[in-house]
Amino acid sequence: MPPRPRRPAVAAATSTRASEAVPGASPASRSKPKPRPEPTSPGERLGLRSDWDYALHLPLHYIDETRLTAIAALREGHAAVVQARVVLAEVAGGVRKQLRVQVEDASGQLELRFFHFYANWARQYAVGKLLRIRGEPRAGLFGMEMVHPTCHVARADEPMPDRLTPIYPAAAGISQAWLRKAIASARARLDAHEWLPAALLAQRQLPDIASTLDMLHAPTPEVSLATLQDRSHPAWQRVKFDELLAQQLAQQQARARRATLRAWPMAAQRGSQSLTRRLLEVLPFTLTPDQQSCVAEIAADLRREQPMHRLLQGDVGSGKTVVAALAATQAIDAGFQCALMAPTDILASQHLRKLADWLAPLGVQVAWLSGAQARRERAAALAAASSGTSQLVVGTHAVIQDKVNFARLGLAIVDEQHRFGVAQRLSLRAKGGEGTQEPSAARSGQPVREPHLLMMSATPIPRTLAMAVFGDLDVSTIAHLPPGRSPVQTRVFSDARRDAVIARVRELLAAGRQVYWVCPLVEDSEVLDLRNAEATYAELQVALSGDGARGEGEDARVGLLHGRMPAAQKAQVMADFACARLRLLVATTVIEVGVDVPAATLMVIEHAERFGLSQLHQLRGRVGRGAEASECLLLFSAPLSDLARARLQALRDSGDGFVLAQKDLELRGPGELLGQRQSGLQALRHADLQTDTALLDAAREAAIWLLRHDPPAARQHLQRWLGGRLDWLAA
Ligand code: ADP
Ligand code: MG
């Protein structure tokens, strides 16, 4: 049976390294990222350091080399081990040189063929030598043959292995033989005494750790290979349980640690002069019930003396910004500063515009911080943040740089939080500022005060995943879009029908609408034959000239926006599109998040097959923001992979971010769904959150029990499983 396709364990291991390379794992540290030196040993390249790391590097599958097969009994396509003597070895010429080795046992002859070989192999496999050969036989011209079998010269009395041979996840240049030896010697050094209470294991019918490792690394031939390979074997259950238990323990601990932290409580001011009240009065809409309950949950958090640690999730366009603004007004009303950080210039400046529109007329001082801004402007913003004159600071990563100091930061808001790493969130939390600490006389022994933290995400996370990964996070959800939105009609077109799509664009432009046209890459790539934004821009300018895309003799009304443009130019293009000076915007995925132009009612996405499901959904969320019916046309170029087809179909059939997130989870596994340096997930190399939910429940129960009744075992378990990776679970 072939091994079940899984998230590649190797990739998981290396991405764990990447996340560890992010410094600032403790809130106090503000050092710049120092890349770790390139790992040198083969083990390190797989993310293996301690003996336990090696012991827990588990096989992908196994091969049975415990029995010899007679040549006459070989079956085509069935891998087998043969022991036979060389009767002929020659390098055959022709267009491609090959090494042919004819071997013979008591039952018959077999031909081995090598197209890649070293010159000395012909000598090594000389006539008369006894070889042990493993390979997959196929029918050749002259009977059975094996192409590129593994073989070695065998002693006549060489014993057969009595265990199945494990095949480990490896990487280029790392041989199975090396891995087997390294893992075996690590296991020999290991103290594999059971550390979990016997009762806990017995109750869940899980084997002890020593027999688990033995079973997984060196199963005896009578074990059902099927249960090993589909990972339903009790030994696999134990490994997955352990992994989930470690994660649940870490989360419980993080929660306990967080309970010792302090923030300043911010009483909700509802008086008529309060900012919150005045903002509610000037809003051009009323909050939906979902928004109201999110606002209430956040307000209650802010009133507590413990720092808020909450995720506000809601589909694209669900109206998270106003909820964030109301959190900000509560903080400002209470005399604190608020910082809002977003991953891109475009998104951050959208927030700036929206928040400034709402809050500046109410007298709130808003500052803007971005890597792209002019030095003088930046200096002024920094001064306003550190003196406390600006009550709200909006920006990109620039907000968390060393030079940025706040006088009295009480609330930090992070939009599209999955775009940020753990270290970045931590450094935001460490920016409270002198004004938020106790007066120095009273400070000794007082806990450090941290700002409250509100994270926002438009990638809705399915419940099981949220529970597993964010056990230590409170979640508020905006489940329904504001009223008056018409659903976006989505259609899928082959690139062969590009003309029809362009015709539709022309039609809508003539009717006075605005259009997004999204392309995946900016410049021609040698590798991928992608239409690039610039070429498309030129193409559409020509195709649409003279019929509505141009104003009366003015500039063309087609704009281009891509990631490599200077920030100021990007901002100008966005502003032109927002005020309809530009009618068609050709853009790369820089518009992916946060852009809000309600008059745009059509989005064309080129090479939709190259995008991920949630990315497509996010993109599509840019239209359907007004009352007008909107549509999204997904252009693909054939042939479509099954996965890409499934994605496009899912998108066509559903506009619900939660449904699509669930679908995405099914199609891709949780790793990608949560983004790069997401907490905890990299730790899950064995368990599968879709199929192992029962184990997850058991692990959570066990974690609570262990922390209460056997803290040393809990500590040992965490050390074994997570080792140095504990820090980033806490963020
Ligand atoms: P997202 O959750 O994607 O950040 P936004 O906060 O940008 O969404 O909101 C999307 C649009 O919906 C904005 O134009 C916003 O002003 C509008 N909006 C937000 N809440 C409501 C509401 N309760 N009623 C009507 N429109 C709303
Ligand atoms: Mg938003």
CSV table of C-alpha atoms and ligand atoms in Angstrom, one decimal, residues 285-288 291 315-322 354 482 485 596 625, ligand 1:
chain,number,residue,atom,x,y,z
A,285,PHE,CA,-24.6,53.1,9.6
A,286,THR,CA,-25.7,51.2,12.7
A,287,LEU,CA,-23.7,48.2,13.9
A,288,THR,CA,-25.0,44.8,13.1
A,291,GLN,CA,-20.6,43.8,15.5
A,315,ASP,CA,-15.0,37.5,6.5
A,316,VAL,CA,-13.7,40.2,4.2
A,317,GLY,CA,-16.0,43.1,4.2
A,318,SER,CA,-17.7,42.1,7.4
A,319,GLY,CA,-16.9,45.4,9.1
A,320,LYS,CA,-14.0,44.7,11.5
A,321,THR,CA,-12.5,48.2,11.1
A,322,VAL,CA,-15.4,49.9,13.0
A,354,LYS,CA,-11.0,55.5,7.4
A,482,PRO,CA,-23.7,44.0,7.0
A,485,ARG,CA,-24.7,43.5,0.2
A,596,ASP,CA,-12.4,49.3,0.0
A,625,ARG,CA,-19.2,46.1,-1.2
B,1,ADP,P1,-13.2,44.2,6.9
B,1,ADP,O1,-13.9,43.3,7.9
B,1,ADP,O2,-12.9,43.4,5.6
B,1,ADP,O3,-12.1,45.0,7.4
B,1,ADP,P2,-14.4,46.8,6.7
B,1,ADP,O4,-14.3,47.2,8.1
B,1,ADP,O5,-13.4,47.4,5.7
B,1,ADP,O6,-14.4,45.2,6.5
B,1,ADP,O7,-15.9,47.1,6.2
B,1,ADP,C1,-16.3,46.9,4.9
B,1,ADP,C2,-17.3,48.0,4.5
B,1,ADP,O8,-18.5,47.8,5.3
B,1,ADP,C3,-16.8,49.4,4.8
B,1,ADP,O9,-17.2,50.2,3.8
B,1,ADP,C4,-17.6,49.7,6.1
B,1,ADP,O10,-17.7,51.1,6.2
B,1,ADP,C5,-18.9,49.0,5.9
B,1,ADP,N1,-19.6,48.7,7.1
B,1,ADP,C6,-19.1,48.2,8.3
B,1,ADP,N2,-20.0,48.0,9.2
B,1,ADP,C7,-21.2,48.2,8.6
B,1,ADP,C8,-22.6,48.2,9.0
B,1,ADP,N3,-22.9,47.8,10.2
B,1,ADP,N4,-23.5,48.5,8.1
B,1,ADP,C9,-23.2,48.9,6.8
B,1,ADP,N5,-21.9,49.0,6.4
B,1,ADP,C10,-21.0,48.7,7.2
